[in-house]
Short mmCIF file of C-alpha atoms in Angstrom, two decimals:
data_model
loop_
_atom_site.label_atom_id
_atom_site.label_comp_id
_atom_site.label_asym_id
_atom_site.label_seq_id
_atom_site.Cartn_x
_atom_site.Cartn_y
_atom_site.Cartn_z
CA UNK A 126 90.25 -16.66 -47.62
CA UNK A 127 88.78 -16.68 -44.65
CA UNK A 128 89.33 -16.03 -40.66
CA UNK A 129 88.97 -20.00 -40.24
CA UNK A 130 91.37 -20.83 -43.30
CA UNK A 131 93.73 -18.38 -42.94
CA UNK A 132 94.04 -19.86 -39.24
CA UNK A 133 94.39 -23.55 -40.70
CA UNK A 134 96.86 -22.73 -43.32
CA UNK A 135 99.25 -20.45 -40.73
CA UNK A 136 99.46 -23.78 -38.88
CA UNK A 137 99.24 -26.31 -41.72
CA UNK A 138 102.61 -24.25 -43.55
CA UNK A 139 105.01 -24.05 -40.73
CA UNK A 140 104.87 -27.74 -40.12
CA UNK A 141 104.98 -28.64 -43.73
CA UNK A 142 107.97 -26.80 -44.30
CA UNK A 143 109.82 -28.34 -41.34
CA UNK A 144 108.64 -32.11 -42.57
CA UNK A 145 109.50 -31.26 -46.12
CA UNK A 146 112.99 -30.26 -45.22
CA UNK A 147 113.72 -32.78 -42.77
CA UNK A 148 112.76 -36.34 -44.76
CA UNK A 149 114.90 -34.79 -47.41
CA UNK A 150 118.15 -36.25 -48.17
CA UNK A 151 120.53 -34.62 -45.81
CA UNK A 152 123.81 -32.99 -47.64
CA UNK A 153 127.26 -33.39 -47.66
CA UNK A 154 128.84 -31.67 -44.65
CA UNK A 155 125.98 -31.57 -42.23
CA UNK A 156 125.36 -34.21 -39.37
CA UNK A 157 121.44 -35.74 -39.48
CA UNK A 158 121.21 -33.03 -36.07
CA UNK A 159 122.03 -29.96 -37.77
CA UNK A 160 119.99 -30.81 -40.25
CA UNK A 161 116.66 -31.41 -38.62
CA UNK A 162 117.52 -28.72 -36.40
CA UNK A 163 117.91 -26.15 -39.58
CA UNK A 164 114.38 -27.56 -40.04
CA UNK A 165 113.15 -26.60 -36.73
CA UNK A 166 114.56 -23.41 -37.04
CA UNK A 167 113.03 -22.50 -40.53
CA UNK A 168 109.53 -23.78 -39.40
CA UNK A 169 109.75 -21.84 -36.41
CA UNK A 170 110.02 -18.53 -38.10
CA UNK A 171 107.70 -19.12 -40.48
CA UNK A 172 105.55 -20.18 -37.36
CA UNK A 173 106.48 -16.38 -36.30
CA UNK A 174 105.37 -14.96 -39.36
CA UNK A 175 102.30 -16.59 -39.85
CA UNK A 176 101.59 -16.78 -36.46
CA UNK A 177 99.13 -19.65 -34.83
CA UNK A 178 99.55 -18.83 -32.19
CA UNK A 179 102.07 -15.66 -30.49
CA UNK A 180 105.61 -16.08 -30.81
CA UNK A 181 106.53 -16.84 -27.49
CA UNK A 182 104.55 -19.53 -27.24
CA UNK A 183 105.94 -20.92 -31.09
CA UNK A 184 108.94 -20.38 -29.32
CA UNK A 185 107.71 -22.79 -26.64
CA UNK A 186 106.80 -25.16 -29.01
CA UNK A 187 109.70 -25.04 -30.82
CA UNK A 188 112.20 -26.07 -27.68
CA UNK A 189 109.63 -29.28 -26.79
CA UNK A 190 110.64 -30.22 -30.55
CA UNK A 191 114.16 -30.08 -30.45
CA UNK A 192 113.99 -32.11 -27.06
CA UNK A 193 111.01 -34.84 -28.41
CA UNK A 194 113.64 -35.44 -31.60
CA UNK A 195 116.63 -35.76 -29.63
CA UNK A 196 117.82 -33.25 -31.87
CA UNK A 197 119.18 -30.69 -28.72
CA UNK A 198 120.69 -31.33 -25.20
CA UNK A 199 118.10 -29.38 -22.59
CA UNK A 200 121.12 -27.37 -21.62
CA UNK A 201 121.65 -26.84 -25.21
CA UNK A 202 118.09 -26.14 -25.89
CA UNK A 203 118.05 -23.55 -22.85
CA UNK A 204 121.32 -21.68 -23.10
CA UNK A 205 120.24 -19.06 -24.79
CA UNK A 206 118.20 -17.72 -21.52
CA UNK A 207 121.41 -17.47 -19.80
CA UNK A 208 122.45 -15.15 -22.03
CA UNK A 209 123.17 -11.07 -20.53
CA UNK A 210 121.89 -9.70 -23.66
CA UNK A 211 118.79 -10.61 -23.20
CA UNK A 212 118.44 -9.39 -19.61
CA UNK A 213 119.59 -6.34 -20.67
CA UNK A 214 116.22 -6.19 -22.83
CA UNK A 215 114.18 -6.98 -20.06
CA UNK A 216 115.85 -4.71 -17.93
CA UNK A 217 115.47 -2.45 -20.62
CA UNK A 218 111.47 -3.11 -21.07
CA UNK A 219 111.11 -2.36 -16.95
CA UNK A 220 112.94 1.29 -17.60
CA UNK A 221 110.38 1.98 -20.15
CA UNK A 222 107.54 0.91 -17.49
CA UNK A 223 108.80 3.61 -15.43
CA UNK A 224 108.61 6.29 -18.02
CA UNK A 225 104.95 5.60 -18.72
CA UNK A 226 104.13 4.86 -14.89
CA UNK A 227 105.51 8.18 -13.61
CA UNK A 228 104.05 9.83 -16.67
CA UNK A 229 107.89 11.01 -17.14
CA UNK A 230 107.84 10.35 -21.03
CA UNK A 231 104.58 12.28 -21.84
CA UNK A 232 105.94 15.37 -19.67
CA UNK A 233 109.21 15.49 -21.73
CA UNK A 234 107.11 15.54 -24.91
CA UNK A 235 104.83 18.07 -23.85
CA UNK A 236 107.58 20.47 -22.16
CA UNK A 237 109.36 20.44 -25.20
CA UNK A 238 105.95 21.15 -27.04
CA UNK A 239 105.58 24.83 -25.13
CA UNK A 240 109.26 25.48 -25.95
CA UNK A 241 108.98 24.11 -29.76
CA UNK A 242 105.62 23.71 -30.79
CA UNK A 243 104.91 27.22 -32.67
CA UNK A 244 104.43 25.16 -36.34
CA UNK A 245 103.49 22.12 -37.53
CA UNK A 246 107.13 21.45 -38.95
CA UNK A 247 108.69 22.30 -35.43
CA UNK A 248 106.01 19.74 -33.51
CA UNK A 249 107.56 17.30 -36.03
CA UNK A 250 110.66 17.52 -34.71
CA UNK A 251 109.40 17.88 -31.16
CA UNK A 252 107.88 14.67 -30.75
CA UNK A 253 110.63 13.07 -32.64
CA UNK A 254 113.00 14.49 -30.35
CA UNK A 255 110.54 13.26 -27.63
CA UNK A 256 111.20 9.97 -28.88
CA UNK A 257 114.48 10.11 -29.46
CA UNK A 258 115.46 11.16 -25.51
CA UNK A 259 113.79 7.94 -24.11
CA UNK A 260 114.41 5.56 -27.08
CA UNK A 261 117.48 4.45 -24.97
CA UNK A 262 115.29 2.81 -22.15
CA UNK A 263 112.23 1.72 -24.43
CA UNK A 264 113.46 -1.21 -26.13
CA UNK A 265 109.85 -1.90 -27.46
CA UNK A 266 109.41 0.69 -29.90
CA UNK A 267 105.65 -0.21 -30.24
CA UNK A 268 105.48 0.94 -26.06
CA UNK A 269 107.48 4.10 -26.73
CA UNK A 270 105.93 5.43 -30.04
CA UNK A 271 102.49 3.75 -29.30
CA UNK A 272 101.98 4.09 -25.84
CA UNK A 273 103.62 7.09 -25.25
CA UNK A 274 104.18 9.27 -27.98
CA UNK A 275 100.99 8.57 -30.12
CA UNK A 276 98.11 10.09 -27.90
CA UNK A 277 99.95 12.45 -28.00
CA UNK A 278 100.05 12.86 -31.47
CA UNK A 279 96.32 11.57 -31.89
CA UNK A 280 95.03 14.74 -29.01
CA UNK A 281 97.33 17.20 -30.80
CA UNK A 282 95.61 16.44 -34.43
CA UNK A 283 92.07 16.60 -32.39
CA UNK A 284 92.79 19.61 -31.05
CA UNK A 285 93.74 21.22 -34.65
CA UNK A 286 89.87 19.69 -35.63
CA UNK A 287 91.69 17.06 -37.82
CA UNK A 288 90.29 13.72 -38.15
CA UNK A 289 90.63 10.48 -39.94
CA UNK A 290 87.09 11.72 -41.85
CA UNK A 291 87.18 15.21 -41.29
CA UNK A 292 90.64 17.18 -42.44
CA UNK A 293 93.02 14.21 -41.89
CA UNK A 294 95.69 16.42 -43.89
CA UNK A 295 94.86 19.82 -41.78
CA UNK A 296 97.85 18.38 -39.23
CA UNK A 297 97.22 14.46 -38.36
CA UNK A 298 98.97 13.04 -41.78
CA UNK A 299 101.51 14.56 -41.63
CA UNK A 300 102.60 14.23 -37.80
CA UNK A 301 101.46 10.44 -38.17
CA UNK A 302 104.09 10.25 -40.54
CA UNK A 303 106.81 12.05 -39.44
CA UNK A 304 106.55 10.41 -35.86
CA UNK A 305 106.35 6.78 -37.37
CA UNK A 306 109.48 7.28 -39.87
CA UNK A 307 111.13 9.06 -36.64
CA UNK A 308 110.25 6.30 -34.66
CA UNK A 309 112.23 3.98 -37.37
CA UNK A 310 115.16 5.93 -36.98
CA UNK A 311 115.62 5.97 -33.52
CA UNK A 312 114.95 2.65 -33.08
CA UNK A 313 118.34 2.10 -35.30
CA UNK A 314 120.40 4.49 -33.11
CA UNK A 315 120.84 2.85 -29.60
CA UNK A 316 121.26 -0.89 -28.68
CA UNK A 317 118.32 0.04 -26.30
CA UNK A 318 115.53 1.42 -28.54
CA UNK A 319 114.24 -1.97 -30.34
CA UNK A 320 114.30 -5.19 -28.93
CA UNK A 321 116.51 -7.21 -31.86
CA UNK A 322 118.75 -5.22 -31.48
CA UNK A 323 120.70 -7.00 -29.09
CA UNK A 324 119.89 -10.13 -31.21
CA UNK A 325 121.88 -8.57 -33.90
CA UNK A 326 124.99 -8.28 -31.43
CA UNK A 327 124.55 -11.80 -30.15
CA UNK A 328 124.33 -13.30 -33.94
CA UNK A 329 127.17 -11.16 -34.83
CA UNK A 330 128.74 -12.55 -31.57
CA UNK A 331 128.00 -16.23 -33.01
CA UNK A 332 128.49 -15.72 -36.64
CA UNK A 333 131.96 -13.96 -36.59
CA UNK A 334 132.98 -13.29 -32.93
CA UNK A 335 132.38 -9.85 -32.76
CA UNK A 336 131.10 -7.88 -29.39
CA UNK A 337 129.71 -5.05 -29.99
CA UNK A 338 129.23 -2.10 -26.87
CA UNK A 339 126.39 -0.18 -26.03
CA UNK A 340 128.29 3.01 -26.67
CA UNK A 341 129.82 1.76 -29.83
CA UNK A 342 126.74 1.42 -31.26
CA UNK A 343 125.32 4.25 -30.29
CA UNK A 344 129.00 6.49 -31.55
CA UNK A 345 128.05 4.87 -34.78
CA UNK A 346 124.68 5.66 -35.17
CA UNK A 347 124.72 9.01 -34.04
CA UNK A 348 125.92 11.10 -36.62
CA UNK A 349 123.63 9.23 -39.59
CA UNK A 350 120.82 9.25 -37.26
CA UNK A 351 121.03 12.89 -36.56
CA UNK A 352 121.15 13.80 -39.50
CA UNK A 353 118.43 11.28 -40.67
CA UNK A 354 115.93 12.85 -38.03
CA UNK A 355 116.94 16.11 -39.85
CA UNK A 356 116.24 15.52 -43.30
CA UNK A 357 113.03 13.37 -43.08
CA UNK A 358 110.62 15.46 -41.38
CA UNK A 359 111.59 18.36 -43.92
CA UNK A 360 111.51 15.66 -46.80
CA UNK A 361 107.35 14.68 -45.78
CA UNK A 362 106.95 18.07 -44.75
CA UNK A 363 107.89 18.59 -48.83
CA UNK A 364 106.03 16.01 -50.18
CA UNK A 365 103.17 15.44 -47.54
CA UNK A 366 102.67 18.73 -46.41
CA UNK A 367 100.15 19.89 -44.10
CA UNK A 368 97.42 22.06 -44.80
CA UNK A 369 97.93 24.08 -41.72
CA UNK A 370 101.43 25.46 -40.84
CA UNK A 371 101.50 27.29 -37.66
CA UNK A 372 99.97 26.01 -34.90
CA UNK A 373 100.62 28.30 -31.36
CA UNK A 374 97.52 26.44 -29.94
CA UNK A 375 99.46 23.17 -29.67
CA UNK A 376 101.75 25.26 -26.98
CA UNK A 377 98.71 26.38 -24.79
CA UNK A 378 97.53 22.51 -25.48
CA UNK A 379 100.95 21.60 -23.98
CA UNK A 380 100.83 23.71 -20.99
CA UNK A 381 97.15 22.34 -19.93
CA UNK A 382 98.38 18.84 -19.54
CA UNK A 383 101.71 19.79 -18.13
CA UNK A 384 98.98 21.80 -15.62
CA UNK A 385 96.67 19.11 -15.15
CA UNK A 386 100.03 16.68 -14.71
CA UNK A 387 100.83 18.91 -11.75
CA UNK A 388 104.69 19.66 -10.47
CA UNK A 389 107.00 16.87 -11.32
CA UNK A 390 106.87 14.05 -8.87
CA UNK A 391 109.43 12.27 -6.79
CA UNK A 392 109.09 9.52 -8.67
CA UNK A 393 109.19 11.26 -12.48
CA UNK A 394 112.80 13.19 -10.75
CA UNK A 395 114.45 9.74 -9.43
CA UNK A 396 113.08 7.77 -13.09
CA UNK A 397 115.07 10.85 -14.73
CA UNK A 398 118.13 10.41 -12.10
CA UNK A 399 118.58 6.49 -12.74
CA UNK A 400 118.13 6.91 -16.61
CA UNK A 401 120.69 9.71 -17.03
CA UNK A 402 123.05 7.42 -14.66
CA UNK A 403 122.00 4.79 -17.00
CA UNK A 404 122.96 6.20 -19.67
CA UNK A 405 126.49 8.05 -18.59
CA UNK A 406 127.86 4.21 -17.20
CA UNK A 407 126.20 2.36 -20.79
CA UNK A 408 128.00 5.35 -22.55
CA UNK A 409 131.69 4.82 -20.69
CA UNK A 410 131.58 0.79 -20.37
CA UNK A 411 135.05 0.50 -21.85
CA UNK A 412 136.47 3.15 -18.93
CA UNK A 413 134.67 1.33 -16.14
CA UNK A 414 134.00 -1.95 -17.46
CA UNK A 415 130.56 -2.21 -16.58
CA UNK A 416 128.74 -4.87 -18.63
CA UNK A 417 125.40 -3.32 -20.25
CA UNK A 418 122.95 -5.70 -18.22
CA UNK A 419 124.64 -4.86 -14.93
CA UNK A 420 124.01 -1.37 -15.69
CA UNK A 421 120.54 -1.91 -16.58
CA UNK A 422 119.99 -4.48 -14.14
CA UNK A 423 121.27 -1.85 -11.68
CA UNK A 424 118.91 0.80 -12.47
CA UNK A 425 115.86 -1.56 -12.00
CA UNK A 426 116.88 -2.48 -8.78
CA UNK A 427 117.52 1.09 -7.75
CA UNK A 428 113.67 1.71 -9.03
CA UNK A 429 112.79 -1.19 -6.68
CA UNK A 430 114.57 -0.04 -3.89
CA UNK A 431 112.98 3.69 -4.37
CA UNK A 432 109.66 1.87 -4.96
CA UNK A 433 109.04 3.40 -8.14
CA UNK A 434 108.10 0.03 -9.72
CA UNK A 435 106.91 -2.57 -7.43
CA UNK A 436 107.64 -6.23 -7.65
CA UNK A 437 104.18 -6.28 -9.03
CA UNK A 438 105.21 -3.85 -11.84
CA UNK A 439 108.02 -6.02 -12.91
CA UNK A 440 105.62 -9.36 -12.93
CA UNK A 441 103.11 -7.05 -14.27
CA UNK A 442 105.66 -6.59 -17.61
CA UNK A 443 104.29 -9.11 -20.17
CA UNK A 444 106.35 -7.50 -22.91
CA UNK A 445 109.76 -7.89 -20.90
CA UNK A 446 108.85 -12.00 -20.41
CA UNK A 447 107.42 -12.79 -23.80
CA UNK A 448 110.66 -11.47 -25.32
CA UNK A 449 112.93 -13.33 -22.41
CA UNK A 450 110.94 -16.70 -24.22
CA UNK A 451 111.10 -15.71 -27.36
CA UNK A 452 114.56 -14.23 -27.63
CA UNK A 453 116.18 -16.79 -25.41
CA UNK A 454 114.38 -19.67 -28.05
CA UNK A 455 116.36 -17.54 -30.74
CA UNK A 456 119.60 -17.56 -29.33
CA UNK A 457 119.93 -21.05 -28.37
CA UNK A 458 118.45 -22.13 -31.71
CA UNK A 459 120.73 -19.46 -33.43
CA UNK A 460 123.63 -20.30 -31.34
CA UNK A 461 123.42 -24.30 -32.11
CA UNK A 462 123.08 -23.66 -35.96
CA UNK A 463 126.28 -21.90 -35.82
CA UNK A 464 128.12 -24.67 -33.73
CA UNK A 465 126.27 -26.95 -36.04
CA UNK A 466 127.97 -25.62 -38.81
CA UNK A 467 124.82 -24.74 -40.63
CA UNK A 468 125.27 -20.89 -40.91
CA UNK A 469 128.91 -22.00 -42.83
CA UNK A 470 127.21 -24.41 -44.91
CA UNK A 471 124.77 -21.86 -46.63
CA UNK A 472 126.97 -19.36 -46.05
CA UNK A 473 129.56 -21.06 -48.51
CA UNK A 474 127.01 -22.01 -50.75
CA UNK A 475 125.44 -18.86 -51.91
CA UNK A 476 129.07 -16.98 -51.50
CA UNK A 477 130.37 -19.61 -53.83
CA UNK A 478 127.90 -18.22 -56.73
CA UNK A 479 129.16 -14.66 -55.97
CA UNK A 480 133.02 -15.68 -56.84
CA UNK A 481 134.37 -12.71 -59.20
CA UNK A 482 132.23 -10.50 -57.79
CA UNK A 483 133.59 -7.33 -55.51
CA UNK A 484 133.37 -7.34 -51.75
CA UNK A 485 131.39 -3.69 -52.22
CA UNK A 486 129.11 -4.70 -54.93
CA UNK A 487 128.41 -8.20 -52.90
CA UNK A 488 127.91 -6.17 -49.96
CA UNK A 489 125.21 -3.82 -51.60
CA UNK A 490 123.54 -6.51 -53.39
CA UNK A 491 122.76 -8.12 -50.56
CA UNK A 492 122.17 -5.05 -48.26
CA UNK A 493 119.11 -4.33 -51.11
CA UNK A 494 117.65 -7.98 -51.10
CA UNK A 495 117.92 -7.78 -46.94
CA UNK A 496 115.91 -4.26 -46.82
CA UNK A 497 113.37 -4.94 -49.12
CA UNK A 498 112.46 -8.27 -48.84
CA UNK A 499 111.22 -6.89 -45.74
CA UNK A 500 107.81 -6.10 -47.89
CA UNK A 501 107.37 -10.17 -47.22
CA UNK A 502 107.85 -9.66 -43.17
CA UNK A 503 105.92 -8.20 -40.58
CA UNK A 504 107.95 -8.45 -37.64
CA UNK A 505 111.35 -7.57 -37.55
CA UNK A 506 112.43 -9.91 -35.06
CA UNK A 507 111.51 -12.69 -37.46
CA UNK A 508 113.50 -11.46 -40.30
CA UNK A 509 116.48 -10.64 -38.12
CA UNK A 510 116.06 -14.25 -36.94
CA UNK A 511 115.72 -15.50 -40.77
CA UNK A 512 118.50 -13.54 -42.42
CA UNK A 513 120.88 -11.64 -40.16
CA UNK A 514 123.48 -14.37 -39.13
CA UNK A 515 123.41 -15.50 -43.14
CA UNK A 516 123.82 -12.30 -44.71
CA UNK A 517 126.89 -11.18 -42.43
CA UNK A 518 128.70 -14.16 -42.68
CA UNK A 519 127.77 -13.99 -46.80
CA UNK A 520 129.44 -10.59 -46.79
CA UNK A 521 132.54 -11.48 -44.71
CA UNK A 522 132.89 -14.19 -47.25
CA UNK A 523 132.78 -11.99 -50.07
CA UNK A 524 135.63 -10.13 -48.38
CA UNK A 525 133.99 -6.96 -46.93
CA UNK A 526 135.04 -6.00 -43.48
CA UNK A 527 133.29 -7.90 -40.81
CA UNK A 528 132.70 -4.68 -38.80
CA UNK A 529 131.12 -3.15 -41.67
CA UNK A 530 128.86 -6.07 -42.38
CA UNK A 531 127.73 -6.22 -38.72
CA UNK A 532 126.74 -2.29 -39.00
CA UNK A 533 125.05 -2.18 -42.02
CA UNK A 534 123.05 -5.35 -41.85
CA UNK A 535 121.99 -4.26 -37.69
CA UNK A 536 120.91 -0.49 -38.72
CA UNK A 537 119.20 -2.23 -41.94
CA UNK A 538 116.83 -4.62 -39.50
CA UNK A 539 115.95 -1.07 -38.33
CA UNK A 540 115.80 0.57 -41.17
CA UNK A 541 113.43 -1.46 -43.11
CA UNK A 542 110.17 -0.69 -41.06
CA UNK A 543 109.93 2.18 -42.76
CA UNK A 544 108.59 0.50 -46.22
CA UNK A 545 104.86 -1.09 -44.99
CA UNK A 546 101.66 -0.74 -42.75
CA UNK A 547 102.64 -4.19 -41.18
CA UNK A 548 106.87 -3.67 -40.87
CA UNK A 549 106.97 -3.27 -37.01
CA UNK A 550 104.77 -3.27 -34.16
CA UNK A 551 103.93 0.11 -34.23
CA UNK A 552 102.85 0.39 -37.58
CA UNK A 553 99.31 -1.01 -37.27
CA UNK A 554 99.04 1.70 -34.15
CA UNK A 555 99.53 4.52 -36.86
CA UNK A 556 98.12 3.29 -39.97
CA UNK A 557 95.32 2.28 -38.16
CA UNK A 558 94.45 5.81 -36.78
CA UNK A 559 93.39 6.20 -40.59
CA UNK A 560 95.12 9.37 -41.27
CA UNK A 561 97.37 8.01 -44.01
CA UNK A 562 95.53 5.57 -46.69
CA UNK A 563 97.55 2.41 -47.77
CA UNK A 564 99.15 3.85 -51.13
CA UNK A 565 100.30 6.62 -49.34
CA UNK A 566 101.88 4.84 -46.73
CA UNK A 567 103.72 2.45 -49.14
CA UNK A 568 104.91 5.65 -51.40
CA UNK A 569 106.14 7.67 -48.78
CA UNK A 570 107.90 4.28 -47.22
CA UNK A 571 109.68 3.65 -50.17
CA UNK A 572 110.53 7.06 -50.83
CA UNK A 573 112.24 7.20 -46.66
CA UNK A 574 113.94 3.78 -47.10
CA UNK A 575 116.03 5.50 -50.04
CA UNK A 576 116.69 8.47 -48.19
CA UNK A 577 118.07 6.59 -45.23
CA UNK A 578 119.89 3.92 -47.23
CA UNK A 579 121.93 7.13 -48.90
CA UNK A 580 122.61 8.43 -45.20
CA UNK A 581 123.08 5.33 -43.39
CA UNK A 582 125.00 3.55 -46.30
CA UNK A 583 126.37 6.33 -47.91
CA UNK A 584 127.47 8.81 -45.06
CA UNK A 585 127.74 6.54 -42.32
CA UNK A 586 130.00 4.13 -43.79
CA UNK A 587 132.10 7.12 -44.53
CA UNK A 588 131.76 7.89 -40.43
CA UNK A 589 132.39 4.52 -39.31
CA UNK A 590 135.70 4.70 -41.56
CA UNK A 591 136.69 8.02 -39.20
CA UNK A 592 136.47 5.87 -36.62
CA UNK A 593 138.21 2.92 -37.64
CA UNK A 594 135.23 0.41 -37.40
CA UNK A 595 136.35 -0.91 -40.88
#
């Protein structure tokens, strides 16, 4: 197929999938409304997979529709803008704008190089740790692996002579790899570090009526994740090894560009202050009830005020207002299927062909079908849009505890990038350095995925028991 036909045919499905479902009879329990609304809302992320056009402009689209069939109120249509979870991303996507303004991210990951970097296994774990420090104010994890972590990565397999045609094994394979599947993991571990995730909370929110904190999130991620960032990098380190193992040039390599970077700046010291005060009032919301988008809201204006960013900066951010369209389509959509009683309706249906079947196999079941059919996705977004809200409420149904359900399906729309080339936004940035050839990258996926369902299913559930989340 063709450029031309694959563009006809991403615009030709969408719509047919929306007119198919909505001239067909509507079924018993669901008002005319809901139902051409479910039909909006299926086209729409189909329209975001296949993408026409970009998603904030499907998104667009999609809220003209609901207005031009009288399907949705405008207020209805437009609530979900209102909504403080998704300020809190855009606040979040301004925070990571400082890091790579003041150059504050890149000086983390090479200071920890000089202190770390002696072998290839230990500048693993260095830039993972690099990316683990400011995954809590990079909600785009394309911006924090791609933009700040991966020249580094890229220069540090140059400077061992290892290129995509020349000795792509000698170092750049491997650290391609172990920053990418690092890069899935800590995009699981804080509210902050992926932009869905606070569209996980705010189904959740809908579907069930549970709020979910920054810091309870991030208590129940940390001990999996930890120990997830541990195991990995060993486990490729195994399997993919490198050819070389020590590498005390990468320190000297470090030390140049922390010279050429020159003393840390005024502006890379208050970045630093704001985040770690950012971080300590996200962290102790339910002592000083602080709402999470205050907080964040707080620390951009603080960066304002201390003209770190400039109002320019902020309109400058593309990132943070294509997600405020897209995310605030989501919600509203999201939100009226649930008040709809849509989510119920399917919800009841498929639960009602689990009957006699245990809450704990129901729940894995489904937690395998939601992972993997993430080989048919290529944003996550979109398939937390598709499935999330469905799958938790299928699970509650089935009688698992809705805490439980909440966790393991938000960590899983993590989780999942870890399978494909396409999964998340930054996996076309590092499978299209052309270290790691497309076999490889779908083996080693697979092989990851398992390893962190056993951890995050497996040991975390066991954690979140200790502390009473279920």
């Amino acid at each position: 197929m063709n450029n031309k036909s694959k563009t006809i045919a991403s615009w030709i499905i969408p719509i047919m999938v929306g007119v198919i479902i909505a001239v067909l009879p509507v079924p018993a329990g669901l008002s005319t409304k809901a139902w051409y609304l479910l039909a909006i809302f299926l086209s729409t992320i189909i329209g975001f997979i296949m993408q026409p056009l970009p998603i904030g402009a499907i998104a667009l689209i999609s809220i003209t529709i609901t207005q031009l069939a009288n399907v949705l109120k405008p207020s209805q249509a437009l609530a979900g803008f209102g909504n403080s979870s998704i300020w809190l991303i855009v606040a979040a996507f301004l925070f990571a704008k400082s890091f790579i303004k003041t150059g504050l991210g890149r000086r983390i990951a090479f200071w920890l190089i000089t202190k770390m970097g002696t072998s290839t296994l230990k500048l693993a774990y260095t830039i993972i740790l690099s990316d683990l420090i400011i995954s809590p104010a990079t909600p785009s994890n394309a911006a924090r692996a791609g933009g700040i972590l991966f020249p580094i990565v890229r220069g540090l397999a140059s400077a061992f002579d290892s290129e995509p045609n020349k000795n792509p094994r000698r170092v750049g394979a491997f650290l391609i790899q172990a920053e990418y599947q690092g890069n899935t993991v800590t995009s699981a571990m804080f509210m902050t570090a992926m932009a869905g995730n606070p569209l996980d909370i705010l189904l959740a929110s809908q579907a069930l009526g549970i709020n979910m904190t920054w810091g309870t999130w991030a208590l129940a991620a940390i001990v999996p994740g930890l120990i997830a960032l541990a195991v990995i990098p060993y486990y490729l380190y195994k399997v993919y090894p490198p050819e070389l193992k020590k590498t005390p040039e990468a320190q000297a390599l470090a030390q140049q560009e922390l010279a050429e970077m020159g003393p840390i700046s005024y502006a890379e010291k208050a970045v630093a202050f704001i985040f770690v005060g950012a971080l300590l009032l996200w962290s102790t919301s339910n002592l000083t009830g602080l709402n999470a988008t205050v907080v964040a809201l707080l620390g951009v204006s603080s960066m304002l005020v201390t003209k770190i960013l400039s109002w320019q900066d902020v309109l400058d951010e593309k990132g943070a207002w294509d997600t405020l369209v897209w995310m605030g389509t989501l919600v509203g959509l999201a939100g009226q299927l649930a008040k709809s009683g849509v989510i119920d309706w399917m919800s009841g249906h498929i639960s009602s062909a689990l009957v006699g079947v245990s809450w704990l196999a129901t729940l894995v079941i489904l937690l395998l079908i939601y992972f993997y059919i993430h080989y048919g996705f290529a944003s996550l977004t979109a398939h937390i849009t598709a499935l999330y809200s469905t799958f938790i409420t299928i699970a509650v149904a089935a009688g698992a505890p809705a805490y439980l359900a909440v966790l393991v399906f938000a960590f899983a729309s993590n989780l999942c990038m870890s399978l494909t080339h396409y999964a998340a936004a930054p996996a076309p940035i590092y499978f299209g350095a052309g270290y790691v050839p497309q076999s490889t990258w779908w083996k080693l996926g697979f092989q990851v995925s398992v390893i962190n369902i056993v951890i995050w299913f497996g040991i975390g559930s066991v954690w979140w028991k200790v502390l009473g989340l279920w």
